[in-house]
Coordinates of C-alpha atoms in Angstrom, one line a residue:
X41 CA 136.5 229.2 132.2
X42 CA 134.8 225.8 132.1
X43 CA 131.1 225.6 131.8
X44 CA 128.8 222.6 132.3
X45 CA 126.0 222.1 129.9
X46 CA 122.7 222.2 131.7
X47 CA 120.5 219.1 131.3
X48 CA 117.8 219.4 128.7
X49 CA 114.5 218.3 130.2
X50 CA 111.1 218.9 128.8
X51 CA 109.2 221.6 130.5
X52 CA 106.3 219.3 130.9
X53 CA 108.3 217.3 133.5
X54 CA 109.2 220.3 135.6
X55 CA 106.3 219.8 138.0
X56 CA 107.6 216.3 138.6
X57 CA 111.1 217.6 139.4
X58 CA 109.6 220.2 141.7
X59 CA 107.6 217.6 143.6
X60 CA 110.6 215.2 143.8
X61 CA 112.8 218.1 145.1
X62 CA 110.3 218.9 147.9
X63 CA 110.0 215.3 148.8
X64 CA 113.8 214.6 148.8
X65 CA 114.8 217.7 150.6
X66 CA 111.9 217.6 153.0
X67 CA 112.5 214.0 153.9
X68 CA 116.2 214.5 154.6
X69 CA 115.5 215.1 158.3
X70 CA 113.6 211.8 158.5
X71 CA 116.6 210.0 157.0
X72 CA 118.9 211.7 159.4
X73 CA 116.9 210.2 162.3
X74 CA 117.1 206.8 160.7
X75 CA 120.8 207.0 160.1
X76 CA 121.4 208.1 163.7
X77 CA 120.2 204.7 165.0
X78 CA 123.6 203.2 164.0
X79 CA 125.9 206.1 163.0
X80 CA 127.4 209.1 164.8
X81 CA 126.6 212.5 163.4
X82 CA 130.2 212.8 162.1
X83 CA 129.9 209.5 160.1
X84 CA 126.6 210.6 158.6
X85 CA 128.1 213.8 157.4
X86 CA 131.2 212.0 156.1
X87 CA 129.2 209.4 154.1
X88 CA 126.7 211.9 152.9
X89 CA 129.3 214.4 151.5
X90 CA 131.4 211.7 149.9
X91 CA 128.4 210.2 148.1
X92 CA 127.1 213.6 147.2
X93 CA 130.4 214.8 145.8
X94 CA 130.9 211.7 143.7
X95 CA 127.4 212.0 142.3
X96 CA 127.8 215.7 141.4
X97 CA 131.2 215.2 139.8
X98 CA 129.8 212.4 137.7
X99 CA 126.9 214.7 136.7
X100 CA 129.4 217.4 135.6
X101 CA 131.5 214.9 133.7
X102 CA 128.6 213.3 131.9
X103 CA 127.3 216.7 130.8
X104 CA 130.6 217.5 129.2
X105 CA 132.0 219.9 131.8
X106 CA 135.1 219.9 134.0
X107 CA 135.9 221.3 137.4
X108 CA 137.5 224.8 137.6
X109 CA 141.2 225.4 138.1
X110 CA 141.1 229.0 139.4
X111 CA 142.8 229.0 142.8
X112 CA 140.9 232.1 144.0
X113 CA 137.6 230.3 143.2
X114 CA 138.7 227.4 145.3
X115 CA 139.7 229.7 148.2
X116 CA 136.2 231.2 148.3
X117 CA 134.5 227.9 147.8
X118 CA 136.4 226.4 150.7
X119 CA 134.7 228.9 152.9
X120 CA 131.3 228.0 151.3
X121 CA 132.1 224.3 151.8
X122 CA 132.4 224.8 155.5
X123 CA 129.5 227.2 155.9
X124 CA 127.0 225.5 153.6
X125 CA 127.9 221.8 154.0
X126 CA 130.2 220.7 156.8
X127 CA 128.9 223.0 159.6
X128 CA 125.1 222.9 159.1
X129 CA 125.1 219.2 158.3
X130 CA 127.0 218.5 161.5
X131 CA 124.8 220.8 163.5
X132 CA 121.5 219.3 162.2
X133 CA 122.7 215.7 162.6
X134 CA 123.8 216.4 166.2
X135 CA 120.4 218.1 166.9
X136 CA 118.6 215.1 165.5
X137 CA 119.8 213.1 168.5
X138 CA 117.5 215.1 170.7
X139 CA 114.7 216.9 168.8
X140 CA 112.0 215.7 166.3
X141 CA 112.8 215.6 162.6
X142 CA 109.8 217.9 161.9
X143 CA 111.2 220.6 164.2
X144 CA 114.5 220.4 162.4
X145 CA 112.6 221.0 159.1
X146 CA 110.8 224.0 160.5
X147 CA 114.1 225.6 161.7
X148 CA 115.7 224.9 158.3
X149 CA 113.0 227.0 156.7
X150 CA 114.3 230.1 158.5
X151 CA 117.4 230.1 156.3
X152 CA 116.2 233.0 154.0
X153 CA 115.4 235.1 157.1
X154 CA 119.0 234.5 158.3
X155 CA 120.4 235.3 154.9
X156 CA 118.5 238.6 154.8
X157 CA 119.7 239.7 158.3
X158 CA 123.3 238.7 157.6
X159 CA 123.2 240.3 154.1
X160 CA 122.1 243.6 155.6
X161 CA 125.0 243.5 158.1
X162 CA 127.7 242.5 155.6
X163 CA 126.7 243.8 152.2
X164 CA 126.9 247.6 151.9
X165 CA 124.5 247.8 149.0
X166 CA 121.7 246.1 151.0
X167 CA 119.2 248.5 152.5
X168 CA 116.8 248.1 155.4
X169 CA 113.4 249.1 154.0
X170 CA 110.3 249.3 156.1
X171 CA 108.9 246.1 154.7
X172 CA 112.2 244.3 155.3
X173 CA 112.3 245.6 158.9
X174 CA 108.7 244.4 159.5
X175 CA 109.5 241.1 157.9
X176 CA 112.5 240.5 160.1
X177 CA 110.6 241.4 163.2
X178 CA 107.7 239.1 162.2
X179 CA 110.0 236.3 161.2
X180 CA 112.0 236.6 164.4
X181 CA 108.8 236.5 166.5
X182 CA 107.9 233.3 164.6
X183 CA 111.3 231.8 165.5
X184 CA 110.9 232.6 169.2
X185 CA 107.4 231.0 169.1
X186 CA 108.9 227.8 167.5
X187 CA 111.5 227.8 170.2
X188 CA 108.8 228.0 172.9
X189 CA 111.0 229.4 175.8
X190 CA 108.3 228.5 178.3
X191 CA 108.7 224.8 177.4
X192 CA 112.4 224.7 177.9
X193 CA 111.9 225.2 181.6
X194 CA 108.9 223.0 182.0
X195 CA 110.0 219.7 183.3
X196 CA 106.9 218.0 182.0
X197 CA 107.4 219.2 178.5
X198 CA 109.0 217.0 175.8
X199 CA 111.0 220.0 174.8
X200 CA 112.6 220.4 178.2
X201 CA 116.3 220.3 177.9
X202 CA 116.4 220.6 174.1
X203 CA 117.6 224.2 174.0
X204 CA 121.1 223.3 172.8
X205 CA 119.7 221.1 170.0
X206 CA 117.3 223.9 168.9
X207 CA 120.2 226.4 169.1
X208 CA 122.2 224.1 166.9
X209 CA 119.5 224.2 164.3
X210 CA 119.4 228.0 164.4
X211 CA 123.2 228.1 164.0
X212 CA 122.9 225.7 161.1
X213 CA 120.4 228.1 159.4
X214 CA 122.6 231.0 160.2
X215 CA 125.6 229.2 158.7
X216 CA 123.6 228.7 155.5
X217 CA 122.8 232.4 155.5
X218 CA 126.4 233.4 155.8
X219 CA 127.3 231.0 153.0
X220 CA 124.7 232.5 150.7
X221 CA 126.0 236.0 151.4
X222 CA 129.6 234.9 150.8
X223 CA 128.5 233.3 147.5
X224 CA 126.8 236.5 146.5
X225 CA 129.6 238.8 147.5
X226 CA 132.7 236.9 146.4
X227 CA 131.6 234.2 143.9
X228 CA 128.5 235.3 141.9
X229 CA 129.5 237.7 139.2
X230 CA 133.3 237.0 139.6
X231 CA 133.3 233.4 138.5
X232 CA 130.9 232.3 135.7
X233 CA 130.3 228.6 136.5
X234 CA 126.9 227.0 136.4
X235 CA 125.0 225.6 139.4
X236 CA 126.0 221.9 139.0
X237 CA 129.7 222.9 138.8
X238 CA 129.4 225.1 141.9
X239 CA 127.5 222.4 143.8
X240 CA 130.1 219.8 142.8
X241 CA 132.9 222.1 143.9
X242 CA 131.5 223.0 147.3
X243 CA 130.5 219.4 148.1
X244 CA 133.8 218.0 146.8
X245 CA 135.8 220.4 149.0
X246 CA 133.5 219.6 152.0
X247 CA 134.1 215.8 151.4
X248 CA 137.8 216.3 151.4
X249 CA 137.6 218.2 154.6
X250 CA 135.7 215.4 156.3
X251 CA 138.3 212.9 155.2
X252 CA 140.7 214.5 157.7
X253 CA 138.8 213.3 160.8
X254 CA 137.6 210.1 158.9
X255 CA 140.1 207.7 160.6
X256 CA 138.8 208.9 164.0
X257 CA 135.2 208.7 163.0
X258 CA 135.5 205.2 161.5
X259 CA 137.3 204.0 164.7
X260 CA 134.1 204.7 166.7
X261 CA 131.6 201.9 167.2
X262 CA 128.9 201.9 164.5
X263 CA 126.6 199.4 162.9
X264 CA 124.8 199.2 159.6
X265 CA 121.4 197.9 158.7
X266 CA 119.6 198.0 155.3
X267 CA 117.5 201.0 156.5
X268 CA 120.6 202.9 157.6
X269 CA 122.4 202.2 154.4
X270 CA 119.4 203.3 152.3
X271 CA 119.1 206.5 154.5
X272 CA 122.7 207.4 153.9
X273 CA 122.4 206.8 150.2
X274 CA 119.3 208.9 149.9
X275 CA 121.0 211.7 151.9
X276 CA 124.2 211.6 149.8
X277 CA 123.2 210.6 146.3
X278 CA 119.8 212.3 146.2
X279 CA 119.5 215.0 148.8
X280 CA 123.0 216.3 148.4
X281 CA 123.6 215.2 144.8
X282 CA 120.8 214.7 142.2
X283 CA 118.4 217.1 143.9
X284 CA 120.7 220.0 143.0
X285 CA 120.4 219.1 139.3
X286 CA 116.6 219.0 139.7
X287 CA 116.7 222.4 141.3
X288 CA 118.7 223.8 138.3
X289 CA 116.0 222.4 135.9
X290 CA 113.1 223.9 137.9
X291 CA 114.8 227.3 138.3
X292 CA 115.5 227.4 134.5
X293 CA 111.9 226.4 133.5
X294 CA 110.0 228.4 136.2
X295 CA 112.3 231.2 137.2
X296 CA 113.8 231.9 140.7
X297 CA 110.6 233.3 142.3
X298 CA 108.3 230.5 141.4
X299 CA 110.8 227.8 142.0
X300 CA 111.7 229.2 145.4
X301 CA 108.2 228.2 146.6
X302 CA 109.7 224.7 147.2
X303 CA 111.1 226.2 150.4
X304 CA 107.6 226.4 152.0
X305 CA 106.9 222.7 151.2
X306 CA 110.0 221.4 153.0
X307 CA 108.8 222.0 156.6
X308 CA 105.3 220.6 155.6
X309 CA 106.9 217.4 154.2
X310 CA 109.3 217.2 157.2
X311 CA 106.6 217.5 159.8
X312 CA 104.1 215.2 158.1
X313 CA 106.7 212.4 157.6
X314 CA 107.9 212.8 161.2
X315 CA 104.3 212.4 162.5
X316 CA 103.3 209.6 160.2
X317 CA 106.5 207.6 160.0
X318 CA 108.1 208.2 163.4
X319 CA 105.1 209.0 165.5
X320 CA 106.5 212.4 166.5
X321 CA 104.4 214.9 168.4
X322 CA 104.4 218.5 167.4
X323 CA 103.2 221.2 169.9
X324 CA 100.9 223.9 168.7
X325 CA 103.6 226.6 168.8
X326 CA 106.0 224.9 166.4
X327 CA 103.8 224.9 163.2
X328 CA 102.2 228.2 164.1
X329 CA 105.6 229.8 164.8
X330 CA 107.0 228.3 161.5
X331 CA 104.1 229.7 159.6
X332 CA 104.7 233.2 161.1
X333 CA 108.4 232.9 160.3
X334 CA 107.6 232.0 156.7
X335 CA 105.1 234.9 156.5
X336 CA 107.9 237.2 157.7
X337 CA 110.1 235.9 155.0
X338 CA 107.4 236.5 152.4
X339 CA 107.0 240.1 153.6
X340 CA 110.7 240.8 153.7
X341 CA 111.1 239.5 150.1
X342 CA 108.2 241.6 148.8
X343 CA 106.0 238.6 147.9
X344 CA 103.4 239.9 150.3
X345 CA 102.9 243.7 150.4
X346 CA 104.5 246.3 148.2
X347 CA 107.0 245.1 145.7
X348 CA 110.0 247.3 145.3
X349 CA 113.6 247.5 144.6
X350 CA 114.4 246.8 148.1
X351 CA 113.0 243.2 147.8
X352 CA 115.3 240.7 149.3
X353 CA 117.1 238.1 147.1
X354 CA 115.1 234.9 147.3
X355 CA 117.3 232.1 148.7
X356 CA 116.6 228.5 148.6
X357 CA 116.5 226.6 151.8
X358 CA 119.4 224.2 152.3
X359 CA 118.5 220.7 152.9
X360 CA 120.2 219.3 156.0

């Protein structure tokens, strides 16, 4: 089977790739808001996936690799393409029409919690340990606090009427979770392809899927400005493309546990950029609930508390 050579980068530059990864993935929600000024959610996803796929395929080609030919691999990766690319990207872009970018970033950080819950339900070997159970309860309480049910029915609250947008973000995180479980159960261990090849495959398949409704999407009114074009390029080339290569480098140099800490920087970057650049307002319950949800994730993964065999697999947050 084909294998793509991983890029050789000095370990001294790893902190730089880590910071760039946090900035690019954390700012993706800001650029979604910029792009929504002139593009529909569907067009944003279409352009983003096409640019991301081209970028990753070029990376694979330049590093001496080639795309797989195994039909079974493509069958499983088609499912991943829907669950990890098309569905969550569309859900977050749609939600961005209604809720702040910082709130989207907070919801995206719940992906590991969703992955754990779904993994327990679908993978027989996964066991519900006391720490996992406590982490799930704590994380779920944090999600509810972020949602702020009392605000949804308060006509004077900025969050009034945003329940569907917030639900879309939760569904996006859940879709990511199902995708990671699918990868673990049906792809990892069965097919030995490196991360850039897997990323190029799933993004390429997702881009092909989005070409089906492309004529309809392009027929809708839209307009482009320099800022919108830059936003789409950042989302496609960097957030969906090059950032995955940076992630491979960081994981290789620092290991999965240390590199996964980038997850906890994404909502911080997203919230700060939303406040500073867009003038968004965040209510007290959103960062507090996000912090509690992240604490629940850390407990369920064994990072806080007793470490044991039952520790959950650490899963990167997926940038949307």
